[in-house]
Every structure is written in structure tokens, then in C-alpha cells.
mmCIF file of C-alpha atoms in Angstrom:
data_model
loop_
_atom_site.group_PDB
_atom_site.id
_atom_site.type_symbol
_atom_site.label_atom_id
_atom_site.label_comp_id
_atom_site.label_asym_id
_atom_site.label_seq_id
_atom_site.Cartn_x
_atom_site.Cartn_y
_atom_site.Cartn_z
ATOM 1 C CA MET A 11 57.127 9.685 113.409
ATOM 2 C CA SER A 12 54.501 12.213 114.453
ATOM 3 C CA GLY A 13 50.996 12.672 113.125
ATOM 4 C CA GLY A 14 52.137 15.470 110.819
ATOM 5 C CA SER A 15 54.741 13.226 109.201
ATOM 6 C CA PHE A 16 52.188 10.477 108.594
ATOM 7 C CA ALA A 17 49.726 13.017 107.165
ATOM 8 C CA PHE A 18 52.371 14.373 104.789
ATOM 9 C CA SER A 19 53.262 10.846 103.648
ATOM 10 C CA ARG A 20 49.620 10.060 102.970
ATOM 11 C CA PHE A 21 49.129 13.299 101.052
ATOM 12 C CA SER A 22 52.217 12.738 98.885
ATOM 13 C CA ILE A 23 50.810 9.565 97.300
ATOM 14 C CA ILE A 24 47.235 10.721 96.718
ATOM 15 C CA LEU A 25 47.914 11.692 93.104
ATOM 16 C CA LEU A 26 49.716 8.410 92.455
ATOM 17 C CA LEU A 27 46.844 6.361 93.850
ATOM 18 C CA GLY A 28 44.284 8.443 91.957
ATOM 19 C CA ASN A 29 46.119 7.902 88.672
ATOM 20 C CA LEU A 30 46.392 4.138 89.274
ATOM 21 C CA ALA A 31 42.744 3.847 90.295
ATOM 22 C CA TRP A 32 41.552 5.705 87.195
ATOM 23 C CA THR A 33 43.827 3.711 84.851
ATOM 24 C CA THR A 34 42.862 0.312 86.248
ATOM 25 C CA ARG A 35 39.189 1.280 86.181
ATOM 26 C CA SER A 36 39.300 2.122 82.479
ATOM 27 C CA ASN A 37 41.301 -1.037 81.715
ATOM 28 C CA SER A 38 38.934 -3.277 83.657
ATOM 29 C CA LEU A 39 35.814 -1.780 82.063
ATOM 30 C CA PHE A 40 37.325 -2.072 78.579
ATOM 31 C CA VAL A 41 38.265 -5.728 79.096
ATOM 32 C CA SER A 42 34.818 -6.511 80.495
ATOM 33 C CA LYS A 43 33.169 -4.788 77.528
ATOM 34 C CA HIS A 44 35.205 -6.847 75.026
ATOM 35 C CA ALA A 45 35.262 -10.038 77.046
ATOM 36 C CA THR A 46 34.549 -12.168 73.980
ATOM 37 C CA GLU A 47 37.753 -11.076 72.241
ATOM 38 C CA LEU A 48 40.053 -10.523 75.257
ATOM 39 C CA ILE A 49 38.981 -13.301 77.641
ATOM 40 C CA GLY A 50 39.154 -16.441 75.581
ATOM 41 C CA PRO A 51 40.619 -19.926 75.920
ATOM 42 C CA GLN A 52 43.610 -18.956 73.776
ATOM 43 C CA PHE A 53 44.732 -16.398 76.383
ATOM 44 C CA ASN A 54 45.756 -16.636 80.021
ATOM 45 C CA SER A 55 42.986 -17.659 82.415
ATOM 46 C CA ASN A 56 43.918 -14.968 84.980
ATOM 47 C CA ILE A 57 43.090 -11.980 82.759
ATOM 48 C CA GLY A 58 39.514 -11.489 83.943
ATOM 49 C CA ARG A 59 40.089 -11.720 87.671
ATOM 50 C CA GLY A 60 43.434 -9.938 87.465
ATOM 51 C CA GLU A 61 41.948 -6.821 85.869
ATOM 52 C CA GLN A 62 38.939 -6.754 88.176
ATOM 53 C CA THR A 63 40.982 -7.310 91.353
ATOM 54 C CA MET A 64 43.475 -4.585 90.440
ATOM 55 C CA TYR A 65 40.642 -2.121 89.804
ATOM 56 C CA ILE A 66 38.802 -2.867 93.053
ATOM 57 C CA GLY A 67 41.951 -2.945 95.182
ATOM 58 C CA LEU A 68 43.487 0.305 93.915
ATOM 59 C CA THR A 69 40.157 2.159 93.987
ATOM 60 C CA PHE A 70 39.594 1.190 97.616
ATOM 61 C CA CYS A 71 43.197 2.064 98.366
ATOM 62 C CA PHE A 72 42.740 5.575 96.939
ATOM 63 C CA TRP A 73 39.609 6.410 98.971
ATOM 64 C CA TYR A 74 41.019 4.832 102.109
ATOM 65 C CA ASN A 75 44.202 6.876 101.795
ATOM 66 C CA LEU A 76 42.108 10.075 101.758
ATOM 67 C CA VAL A 77 40.388 9.046 104.987
ATOM 68 C CA ALA A 78 43.679 7.952 106.574
ATOM 69 C CA TRP A 79 45.265 11.294 105.614
ATOM 70 C CA ILE A 80 42.542 13.194 107.481
ATOM 71 C CA LEU A 81 42.713 10.879 110.510
ATOM 72 C CA SER A 82 46.505 11.110 110.667
ATOM 73 C CA ILE A 83 46.217 14.842 111.339
ATOM 74 C CA LEU A 84 44.511 14.019 114.653
ATOM 75 C CA ASP A 85 47.756 12.396 115.877
ATOM 76 C CA SER A 86 45.928 9.755 117.926
ATOM 77 C CA CYS A 87 47.983 6.721 118.937
ATOM 78 C CA VAL A 88 44.957 4.412 118.902
ATOM 79 C CA VAL A 89 43.953 5.593 115.429
ATOM 80 C CA GLN A 90 47.514 5.044 114.214
ATOM 81 C CA VAL A 91 47.451 1.414 115.345
ATOM 82 C CA TYR A 92 44.165 0.736 113.560
ATOM 83 C CA ILE A 93 45.350 2.543 110.427
ATOM 84 C CA GLY A 94 48.500 0.436 110.436
ATOM 85 C CA LEU A 95 46.485 -2.761 110.665
ATOM 86 C CA ILE A 96 44.255 -1.677 107.774
ATOM 87 C CA ASP A 97 47.356 -0.810 105.729
ATOM 88 C CA LEU A 98 48.683 -4.340 106.140
ATOM 89 C CA CYS A 99 45.296 -5.802 105.212
ATOM 90 C CA ILE A 100 45.291 -3.742 102.006
ATOM 91 C CA VAL A 101 48.773 -5.022 101.201
ATOM 92 C CA ALA A 102 47.578 -8.589 101.727
ATOM 93 C CA ALA A 103 44.681 -7.932 99.311
ATOM 94 C CA LEU A 104 46.861 -6.331 96.614
ATOM 95 C CA ILE A 105 49.439 -9.140 96.516
ATOM 96 C CA PRO A 106 47.097 -11.653 94.760
ATOM 97 C CA ALA A 107 46.039 -8.952 92.278
ATOM 98 C CA VAL A 108 49.662 -8.201 91.381
ATOM 99 C CA TYR A 109 50.409 -11.908 91.119
ATOM 100 C CA TRP A 110 47.473 -12.614 88.778
ATOM 101 C CA GLN A 111 48.267 -9.674 86.518
ATOM 102 C CA GLY A 112 51.935 -10.644 86.458
ATOM 103 C CA THR A 113 51.062 -13.975 84.848
ATOM 104 C CA TYR A 114 49.892 -12.424 81.562
ATOM 105 C CA ILE A 115 51.979 -9.231 81.222
ATOM 106 C CA PRO A 116 55.763 -8.690 81.235
ATOM 107 C CA HIS A 117 57.517 -7.261 84.275
ATOM 108 C CA TRP A 118 59.853 -4.889 82.436
ATOM 109 C CA LYS A 119 59.325 -2.424 79.613
ATOM 110 C CA SER A 120 62.241 -3.846 77.643
ATOM 111 C CA THR A 121 60.270 -7.057 77.166
ATOM 112 C CA CYS A 122 57.464 -5.145 75.437
ATOM 113 C CA GLN A 123 59.459 -5.189 72.192
ATOM 114 C CA ASN A 124 58.063 -8.711 71.774
ATOM 115 C CA ALA A 125 54.505 -7.686 72.635
ATOM 116 C CA ALA A 126 53.190 -8.963 69.297
ATOM 117 C CA SER A 127 54.382 -12.493 70.137
ATOM 118 C CA TRP A 128 53.960 -12.455 73.930
ATOM 119 C CA GLN A 129 52.645 -15.810 75.226
ATOM 120 C CA VAL A 130 51.690 -17.027 71.751
ATOM 121 C CA SER A 131 51.893 -20.796 71.403
ATOM 122 C CA ASN A 132 50.825 -20.935 67.750
ATOM 123 C CA ALA A 133 52.396 -18.708 65.105
ATOM 124 C CA SER A 134 49.023 -18.112 63.437
ATOM 125 C CA ASP A 135 47.472 -16.677 66.639
ATOM 126 C CA GLU A 136 47.695 -13.090 67.817
ATOM 127 C CA SER A 137 48.971 -12.025 71.209
ATOM 128 C CA TRP A 138 46.718 -10.485 73.828
ATOM 129 C CA PHE A 139 48.339 -7.060 73.419
ATOM 130 C CA THR A 140 47.826 -7.192 69.639
ATOM 131 C CA VAL A 141 44.110 -7.873 70.031
ATOM 132 C CA LEU A 142 43.858 -5.169 72.712
ATOM 133 C CA ALA A 143 45.619 -2.602 70.511
ATOM 134 C CA LYS A 144 43.345 -3.373 67.549
ATOM 135 C CA LEU A 145 40.268 -2.897 69.716
ATOM 136 C CA GLN A 146 41.535 0.409 71.157
ATOM 137 C CA LYS A 147 42.888 1.889 67.897
ATOM 138 C CA PRO A 148 41.752 -0.103 64.869
ATOM 139 C CA ALA A 149 43.445 2.328 62.467
ATOM 140 C CA GLU A 150 46.870 2.406 64.152
ATOM 141 C CA PRO A 151 47.256 -0.504 66.572
ATOM 142 C CA ASP A 152 50.259 -0.239 68.907
ATOM 143 C CA PRO A 153 50.822 -3.475 70.882
ATOM 144 C CA LYS A 154 54.105 -2.196 72.303
ATOM 145 C CA GLY A 155 52.464 0.957 73.690
ATOM 146 C CA CYS A 156 49.675 -1.029 75.351
ATOM 147 C CA CYS A 157 52.225 -3.367 76.875
ATOM 148 C CA GLU A 158 54.317 -0.502 78.277
ATOM 149 C CA LYS A 159 51.251 1.091 79.901
ATOM 150 C CA TYR A 160 50.303 -2.167 81.604
ATOM 151 C CA VAL A 161 53.881 -2.754 82.784
ATOM 152 C CA GLU A 162 54.084 0.787 84.188
ATOM 153 C CA THR A 163 50.827 0.315 86.102
ATOM 154 C CA TRP A 164 52.003 -3.035 87.425
ATOM 155 C CA ILE A 165 55.347 -1.642 88.661
ATOM 156 C CA LEU A 166 53.645 1.317 90.367
ATOM 157 C CA THR A 167 51.255 -1.087 92.096
ATOM 158 C CA VAL A 168 54.230 -2.997 93.478
ATOM 159 C CA VAL A 169 55.613 0.323 94.759
ATOM 160 C CA VAL A 170 52.268 1.029 96.451
ATOM 161 C CA ILE A 171 52.424 -2.369 98.172
ATOM 162 C CA VAL A 172 55.897 -1.576 99.519
ATOM 163 C CA LEU A 173 54.840 1.900 100.701
ATOM 164 C CA PHE A 174 51.718 0.649 102.459
ATOM 165 C CA SER A 175 53.743 -2.098 104.145
ATOM 166 C CA ILE A 176 56.130 0.540 105.501
ATOM 167 C CA PHE A 177 53.232 2.788 106.537
ATOM 168 C CA GLY A 178 51.510 -0.061 108.348
ATOM 169 C CA ILE A 179 54.576 -1.128 110.320
ATOM 170 C CA LEU A 180 55.514 2.448 111.253
ATOM 171 C CA ASN A 181 51.951 3.301 112.306
ATOM 172 C CA ILE A 182 51.705 0.270 114.568
ATOM 173 C CA ARG A 183 55.111 0.862 116.162
ATOM 174 C CA SER A 184 54.528 4.575 116.639
ATOM 175 C CA GLY A 185 51.052 4.086 118.089
ATOM 176 C CA THR A 186 51.978 1.335 120.542
ATOM 177 C CA LYS A 187 55.050 3.196 121.838
ATOM 178 C CA ASN A 188 53.009 6.250 122.767
ATOM 179 C CA ASP A 189 52.433 6.696 126.521
ATOM 180 C CA LEU A 190 48.818 7.674 125.889
ATOM 181 C CA PHE A 191 47.986 4.389 124.173
ATOM 182 C CA THR A 192 45.563 2.258 126.215
ATOM 183 C CA TRP A 193 44.126 -1.200 125.713
ATOM 184 C CA CYS A 194 41.064 -2.340 127.664
ATOM 185 C CA ARG A 195 41.439 0.763 129.896
ATOM 186 C CA LEU A 196 45.041 -0.197 130.709
ATOM 187 C CA LYS A 197 47.836 2.267 130.145
ATOM 188 C CA ARG A 198 50.823 0.786 128.284
ATOM 189 C CA PRO A 199 49.546 -2.841 128.458
ATOM 190 C CA TRP A 200 52.888 -4.193 127.181
ATOM 191 C CA SER A 201 54.781 -3.018 130.291
ATOM 192 C CA THR A 202 56.572 -5.535 132.496
ATOM 193 C CA ASP A 203 53.964 -5.406 135.251
ATOM 194 C CA MET A 204 51.181 -6.423 132.840
ATOM 195 C CA ILE A 205 52.509 -9.581 131.215
ATOM 196 C CA GLN A 206 49.045 -11.022 130.612
ATOM 197 C CA SER A 207 47.915 -7.960 128.665
ATOM 198 C CA LYS A 208 51.167 -8.028 126.705
ATOM 199 C CA SER A 209 50.606 -11.622 125.596
ATOM 200 C CA PHE A 210 46.996 -10.825 124.686
ATOM 201 C CA LEU A 211 48.065 -7.892 122.517
ATOM 202 C CA ARG A 212 50.706 -9.969 120.750
ATOM 203 C CA THR A 213 48.237 -12.775 120.148
ATOM 204 C CA LEU A 214 45.721 -10.329 118.708
ATOM 205 C CA LEU A 215 48.315 -8.834 116.370
ATOM 206 C CA LYS A 216 49.414 -12.303 115.228
ATOM 207 C CA TYR A 217 45.848 -13.249 114.289
ATOM 208 C CA LEU A 218 45.339 -9.964 112.470
ATOM 209 C CA LEU A 219 48.588 -10.360 110.523
ATOM 210 C CA LEU A 220 48.084 -14.060 109.779
ATOM 211 C CA PRO A 221 46.272 -13.551 106.408
ATOM 212 C CA PHE A 222 48.988 -11.166 105.282
ATOM 213 C CA TYR A 223 51.693 -13.646 106.316
ATOM 214 C CA ILE A 224 50.046 -16.570 104.524
ATOM 215 C CA ILE A 225 49.370 -14.691 101.290
ATOM 216 C CA TRP A 226 52.838 -13.171 101.258
ATOM 217 C CA HIS A 227 54.623 -16.501 101.679
ATOM 218 C CA PHE A 228 52.295 -18.387 99.358
ATOM 219 C CA PHE A 229 52.664 -16.033 96.389
ATOM 220 C CA VAL A 230 56.258 -14.893 96.881
ATOM 221 C CA PHE A 231 58.179 -18.004 97.952
ATOM 222 C CA PRO A 232 57.822 -21.078 95.666
ATOM 223 C CA ARG A 233 59.248 -23.376 98.335
ATOM 224 C CA THR A 234 56.520 -22.399 100.769
ATOM 225 C CA ARG A 235 53.905 -22.946 98.069
ATOM 226 C CA ALA A 236 55.330 -26.431 97.401
ATOM 227 C CA LYS A 237 55.166 -27.262 101.107
ATOM 228 C CA TRP A 238 51.539 -26.150 101.275
ATOM 229 C CA TYR A 239 50.703 -28.309 98.272
ATOM 230 C CA PHE A 240 52.489 -31.293 99.864
ATOM 231 C CA TRP A 241 50.538 -30.943 103.105
ATOM 232 C CA TYR A 242 47.288 -30.562 101.134
ATOM 233 C CA ARG A 243 47.964 -33.800 99.235
ATOM 234 C CA TYR A 244 48.981 -35.528 102.458
ATOM 235 C CA CYS A 245 45.754 -34.536 104.236
ATOM 236 C CA VAL A 246 43.647 -35.637 101.254
ATOM 237 C CA LYS A 247 45.312 -39.051 101.192
ATOM 238 C CA VAL A 248 44.901 -39.496 104.935
ATOM 239 C CA ILE A 249 41.195 -38.619 104.726
ATOM 240 C CA TYR A 250 40.594 -41.020 101.828
ATOM 241 C CA ARG A 251 42.509 -43.793 103.570
ATOM 242 C CA HIS A 252 40.559 -43.251 106.772
ATOM 243 C CA ARG A 253 37.322 -43.608 104.809
ATOM 244 C CA GLY A 254 38.562 -46.764 103.104
ATOM 245 C CA ARG A 255 38.797 -45.202 99.652
ATOM 246 C CA ARG A 256 41.610 -44.449 97.271
ATOM 247 C CA THR A 257 42.553 -40.976 96.129
ATOM 248 C CA PRO A 258 41.202 -39.987 92.675
ATOM 249 C CA SER A 259 44.744 -39.689 91.274
ATOM 250 C CA THR A 260 45.785 -43.204 92.262
ATOM 251 C CA ALA A 261 42.511 -45.120 92.081
ATOM 252 C CA SER A 262 42.839 -45.741 88.344
ATOM 253 C CA LEU A 263 46.504 -46.749 88.560
ATOM 254 C CA ILE A 264 46.438 -49.151 91.497
ATOM 255 C CA GLN A 265 44.645 -52.449 91.098
ATOM 256 C CA ASP A 266 43.748 -54.773 93.918
ATOM 257 C CA ASN A 267 46.130 -57.683 94.255
ATOM 258 C CA PRO A 268 44.522 -61.164 94.232
ATOM 259 C CA GLN A 269 44.040 -62.511 97.715
ATOM 260 C CA TYR A 270 45.675 -65.935 97.994
ATOM 261 C CA GLU A 271 44.512 -68.449 100.541
ATOM 262 C CA LYS A 272 46.855 -68.820 103.455
ATOM 263 C CA ASN A 273 48.771 -72.080 103.577
ATOM 264 C CA THR A 274 50.945 -73.323 106.407
ATOM 265 C CA ILE A 275 53.134 -75.841 104.603
ATOM 266 C CA PHE A 276 56.175 -76.459 106.794
ATOM 267 C CA ARG A 277 54.698 -73.740 109.003
ATOM 268 C CA ASP A 278 56.814 -71.093 107.317
ATOM 269 C CA LYS A 279 56.053 -67.396 106.869
ATOM 270 C CA HIS A 280 55.674 -67.432 103.083
ATOM 271 C CA SER A 281 52.247 -66.683 101.665
ATOM 272 C CA ASP A 282 52.941 -66.738 97.948
ATOM 273 C CA ARG A 283 52.022 -70.005 96.226
ATOM 274 C CA LEU A 284 54.741 -69.847 93.617
ATOM 275 C CA SER A 285 57.349 -69.262 96.292
ATOM 276 C CA ARG A 286 56.180 -72.274 98.262
ATOM 277 C CA LEU A 287 56.222 -74.490 95.163
ATOM 278 C CA LEU A 288 59.758 -73.398 94.360
ATOM 279 C CA MET A 289 60.817 -74.115 97.924
ATOM 280 C CA LEU A 290 59.351 -77.632 97.645
ATOM 281 C CA ASP A 291 61.219 -78.229 94.390
ATOM 282 C CA ILE A 292 64.430 -77.068 95.984
ATOM 283 C CA SER A 293 64.073 -79.327 99.011
ATOM 284 C CA THR A 294 62.933 -82.461 97.135
ATOM 285 C CA LEU A 295 64.598 -82.292 93.709
ATOM 286 C CA VAL A 296 67.668 -80.113 94.064
ATOM 287 C CA ALA A 297 68.845 -80.366 97.657
ATOM 288 C CA SER A 298 68.469 -84.150 97.813
ATOM 289 C CA ASN A 299 71.187 -84.560 95.156
ATOM 290 C CA LEU A 300 73.635 -82.008 96.494
ATOM 291 C CA HIS A 301 76.666 -82.353 98.676
ATOM 292 C CA TYR A 302 76.140 -80.975 102.172
ATOM 293 C CA THR A 303 78.669 -78.224 101.427
ATOM 294 C CA ASP A 304 76.693 -77.280 98.334
ATOM 295 C CA ILE A 305 73.538 -77.186 100.440
ATOM 296 C CA GLN A 306 75.220 -74.728 102.752
ATOM 297 C CA SER A 307 76.223 -72.592 99.774
ATOM 298 C CA LEU A 308 72.716 -72.871 98.361
ATOM 299 C CA SER A 309 71.256 -71.577 101.617
ATOM 300 C CA LEU A 310 73.160 -68.325 101.117
ATOM 301 C CA ALA A 311 71.033 -67.422 98.090
ATOM 302 C CA SER A 312 68.189 -65.890 100.100
ATOM 303 C CA SER A 313 66.524 -66.022 103.471
ATOM 304 C CA HIS A 314 63.592 -67.996 102.037
ATOM 305 C CA ILE A 315 65.849 -70.729 100.675
ATOM 306 C CA ARG A 316 67.804 -70.836 103.926
ATOM 307 C CA GLU A 317 64.572 -71.242 105.890
ATOM 308 C CA THR A 318 63.528 -74.100 103.594
ATOM 309 C CA LEU A 319 66.839 -75.971 103.743
ATOM 310 C CA PHE A 320 67.545 -75.345 107.412
ATOM 311 C CA PRO A 321 64.226 -74.595 109.097
ATOM 312 C CA THR A 322 64.398 -73.034 112.518
ATOM 313 C CA GLY A 323 62.028 -73.726 115.363
ATOM 314 C CA ASN A 324 59.549 -76.540 115.938
ATOM 315 C CA ILE A 325 62.080 -79.332 115.328
ATOM 316 C CA ARG A 326 59.536 -82.058 116.022
ATOM 317 C CA HIS A 327 57.658 -81.319 112.797
ATOM 318 C CA HIS A 328 60.855 -80.929 110.764
ATOM 319 C CA THR A 329 62.622 -84.170 111.667
ATOM 320 C CA ALA A 330 62.063 -85.743 108.267
ATOM 321 C CA HIS A 331 62.987 -82.515 106.589
ATOM 322 C CA PHE A 332 66.249 -82.412 108.535
ATOM 323 C CA ARG A 333 67.136 -85.964 107.613
ATOM 324 C CA LEU A 334 66.514 -85.300 103.944
ATOM 325 C CA ASN A 335 68.995 -82.419 103.897
ATOM 326 C CA SER A 336 71.630 -83.971 106.192
ATOM 327 C CA CYS A 337 74.522 -86.308 105.615
ATOM 328 C CA ASN A 338 73.503 -89.736 106.946
ATOM 329 C CA GLN A 339 73.144 -93.299 105.748
ATOM 330 C CA ALA A 340 69.362 -93.161 105.420
ATOM 331 C CA GLY A 341 69.422 -90.089 103.242
ATOM 332 C CA LYS A 342 71.844 -89.249 100.469
ATOM 333 C CA THR A 343 75.136 -91.125 100.528
ATOM 334 C CA ARG A 344 76.778 -90.008 97.314
ATOM 335 C CA CYS A 345 77.982 -86.690 96.030
ATOM 336 C CA TRP A 346 75.802 -85.159 93.352
ATOM 337 C CA HIS A 347 78.812 -84.282 91.181
ATOM 338 C CA CYS A 348 81.440 -87.011 91.619
ATOM 339 C CA GLN A 349 79.101 -89.834 92.756
ATOM 340 C CA LEU A 350 81.598 -90.844 95.461
ATOM 341 C CA GLN A 351 80.692 -92.028 98.904
ATOM 342 C CA ILE A 352 80.429 -89.061 101.252
ATOM 343 C CA CYS A 353 79.469 -90.314 104.700
ATOM 344 C CA ASN A 354 81.149 -93.361 106.161
ATOM 345 C CA PHE A 355 80.893 -92.933 109.915
ATOM 346 C CA ARG A 356 80.290 -90.272 112.463
ATOM 347 C CA ARG A 357 82.118 -89.305 115.609
ATOM 348 C CA VAL A 358 79.934 -88.242 118.511
ATOM 349 C CA VAL A 359 81.213 -85.562 120.848
ATOM 350 C CA ASP A 360 79.166 -85.302 124.026
ATOM 351 C CA MET A 361 78.677 -81.842 125.347
ATOM 352 C CA SER A 362 78.994 -81.036 129.004
ATOM 353 C CA ALA A 363 76.524 -82.803 131.216
ATOM 354 C CA ASN A 364 75.723 -79.525 132.862
ATOM 355 C CA SER A 365 74.727 -78.005 129.551
ATOM 356 C CA VAL A 366 71.282 -76.530 129.481
ATOM 357 C CA THR A 367 70.523 -77.785 125.967
ATOM 358 C CA HIS A 368 71.906 -81.317 126.413
ATOM 359 C CA ARG A 369 72.906 -81.515 122.752
ATOM 360 C CA ARG A 370 75.578 -83.573 121.040
ATOM 361 C CA LEU A 371 77.828 -82.583 118.170
ATOM 362 C CA PHE A 372 77.997 -85.034 115.258
ATOM 363 C CA ILE A 373 81.089 -84.671 113.063
ATOM 364 C CA TYR A 374 80.747 -86.557 109.769
ATOM 365 C CA THR A 375 83.903 -87.526 107.914
ATOM 366 C CA PRO A 376 84.122 -88.797 104.332
ATOM 367 C CA ALA A 377 85.101 -92.377 103.569
ATOM 368 C CA ASN A 378 88.166 -91.247 101.669
ATOM 369 C CA ARG A 379 89.538 -87.775 102.338
ATOM 370 C CA ALA A 380 91.478 -87.825 99.072
ATOM 371 C CA ALA A 381 88.295 -88.524 97.132
ATOM 372 C CA GLN A 382 86.631 -85.201 97.941
ATOM 373 C CA CYS A 383 85.312 -83.130 95.066
ATOM 374 C CA ALA A 384 87.911 -80.792 93.653
ATOM 375 C CA THR A 385 85.275 -78.598 91.996
ATOM 376 C CA ARG A 386 81.713 -77.666 92.769
ATOM 377 C CA ILE A 387 79.088 -77.094 90.121
ATOM 378 C CA PRO A 388 77.039 -73.921 90.811
ATOM 379 C CA SER A 389 73.403 -74.224 91.735
ATOM 380 C CA PRO A 390 70.773 -74.275 88.961
ATOM 381 C CA SER A 391 69.963 -71.043 87.144
ATOM 382 C CA LEU A 392 66.520 -71.048 88.736
ATOM 383 C CA LEU A 393 68.118 -70.227 92.081
ATOM 384 C CA GLY A 394 70.852 -67.938 90.820
ATOM 385 C CA ARG A 395 74.583 -68.256 91.077
ATOM 386 C CA VAL A 396 75.716 -69.135 94.583
ATOM 387 C CA ALA A 397 79.346 -69.103 95.625
ATOM 388 C CA ALA A 398 80.431 -72.435 97.092
ATOM 389 C CA ASN A 399 83.057 -71.287 99.531
ATOM 390 C CA ALA A 400 82.255 -73.439 102.569
ATOM 391 C CA ASP A 401 84.816 -75.486 104.427
ATOM 392 C CA HIS A 402 85.398 -78.887 102.767
ATOM 393 C CA THR A 403 87.386 -80.406 105.601
ATOM 394 C CA SER A 404 84.562 -81.017 108.097
ATOM 395 C CA ARG A 405 80.811 -81.416 108.037
ATOM 396 C CA ASN A 406 79.344 -80.143 111.321
ATOM 397 C CA LYS A 407 75.693 -80.383 112.209
ATOM 398 C CA TRP A 408 73.651 -79.844 115.368
ATOM 399 C CA SER A 409 70.928 -82.343 116.133
ATOM 400 C CA ALA A 410 68.766 -82.994 119.113
#
């Protein structure tokens, strides 16, 4: 597009911008004059800043468009680039204004039929448009008419945002493609023989367009807004944790757990006192009266119980514990359920002499194979139900 085309485009929207600037000015002044009635806790909290931002943004947009129309006639490529950048900045400033005003007015004229009940939580209260209509025309209030005027202004402002976005992009592209465009006294700095200048220009444009990009994504895309909120909460929690404090939202909900003294009974990894007491009860009261097969089934209940019944590592300190939970003459000799003799003798199988561990396998056999328990009573309810599905034909155990 040439300078004449840009000048014509700027001139064609002067009347539109003038009408919007005058309308928003009168609306903002009227709301500010009757702030007690129109800006109250019963109405939306964005009314005050929405009206003021729309008035300031559209008024600046109108006067800037007049200046840009005159400068576009000069058909200067450098001026076009700067005008395009300013256009995008204006768009970035108008997006929050449109968003704030869109929170307390409808987006379509068809919705204005319910202007008398728009955003009314209590049936006895009046809507914002009803109060506005009574203040403008006390004799003949027209809430629907006021609503339609606001919706029309809001839609035209959205159109202005779209037009200025197009103007900004076209101005930048047209200005940078011109052969007369120079940057830091370099002609066509984006050419292939000036890669450094090209990267500098792109970096500069990215920084100039960054506010527009952030505002656009934050107010238009809810997913992006949710991500920003997540990262904000994450950074706050990291900062509070680094300082040794809790976040305000979780400080009242989380209570400090009592610090128990560390105890190294049996040199296990458990730190909870109740857990250690239960493990002692299991090893002294329950396991001592169980068949070795039932002890194996009991060890399947949890890793803590298995560690208590069959401790691993440091065998020297667990010798007595091993003997208590093993099938030998010194320990238990009768089945907990049938009270029959379990262990009569043992058969020793020597491992290879070249074995690194030098261990022997002890195979315990019952005194009477026909006298084995036909049924197994489950473990106590304190430990939960444990399936006793171990092999009843042999009792194998490693010992040093």
C-alpha cells in the first residue's frame, strides 16, 4: 500500500473515532458525576475504570489518527514503521478497556431486552441500566435504550481495535519493504549481507510488540490466563519456602506435626512410635505362636511387618530375633492352631566349599507328615487379612 492509500484509510475512520470519543466522554463524565448512585458495591467493580479507560483511549485514538493521517500523506517509509508501532500500542491499550467494559454490559443488542434485570442478584435491587436511565431521564426512563447505546459503542470499539491492528501490521510491512528504508544509516538492514542488523531489528520489534502480545493473550485466551496464574502461585510458594515461611493460603490449614524422638530399636527405619510398638507386639505375642508357614504369610501384609519378622542386614544383632521366629527346638515347637509337634529334626545340606558365602541350608521336616494342619486361621484383625498360601511340604530357612 502507498502513502495515499494509508491516508485515505485514516481519513475514512475520522468520523467514527470522533463519534466514539464524544460518546465515551459524555458517558464517563456522567458516571463520574453520579458516582454515588452508579459506582456502588451492588454493581460491578469494573464500572469506574472501564468508563474512564474507554474515554481516555478513544480520545487519544481520535487525535492520533488525525496526526497519522497528515503524516501518511508524506509517504515516508520510516514514518510508516513508527506509525505502525504506535497503532499496535494503541490496540494493546484498548484491549483492557474493552475487557473491563464487557464485564458489566451485554455484548449483543438482543440481550438488552433484559436490561432491567441485567446482573441483578436480588429481586428487590435495580439493575445498573435502570439506575442510569432514571438519572438521565427521570420522567421516562428507558433501560433498554441505554443498554443498546452502550452495546453499540462497545462493538464499534472492537471494530476500531481490529482496524488499528490491520493498519499497524500493514504500515510496518510496507515501511520495512521499501528500498529507501534505513536503520542506523544502513540501507535495507534485513538483507542477507547484514545478518547482525537483521537480528537487531527483529529483537527490537519483539520487545516493542511484547506488551501487545501479553495483553492480547492474557485477556483473550482463558488457558493462557490460567497458566499465568499457575506460574504466579508457583513463584510465590517458592519464595515463601525459600524464606522458611508458609504461604498465606496454606498457613492456617497446615499444622506442624509433632516431632518424635528418633529411636533405633532393632535398628530399623521406622520412626513412628506406634508403628514400633505394633511391630514389637507382632514379634513377641503373635509371631511366637504361629506356624512358620503362617509367619511367612504374615510377612506379606506389609514391608514393615516383613522387616520385623525377617530383618535384613546386621545378622549379629538379630540372632535372638531370628531364633524367636524360626522353627527350632529352643523356640516354638508346637503349631499355634493344632498344637501338634512341628519340628522333629533337621537335615543339613552343605553348600559347595568354593561358595563365597559359605552358608548351609537347613531343611526342617515335621515329626508326622500326616499331622500337618489342614486349615490355617488368618492373622489377627489388627494386621489385616493375609492369605496363607505358602508351601506346606517343606520349611526352608537360610542361616549363617
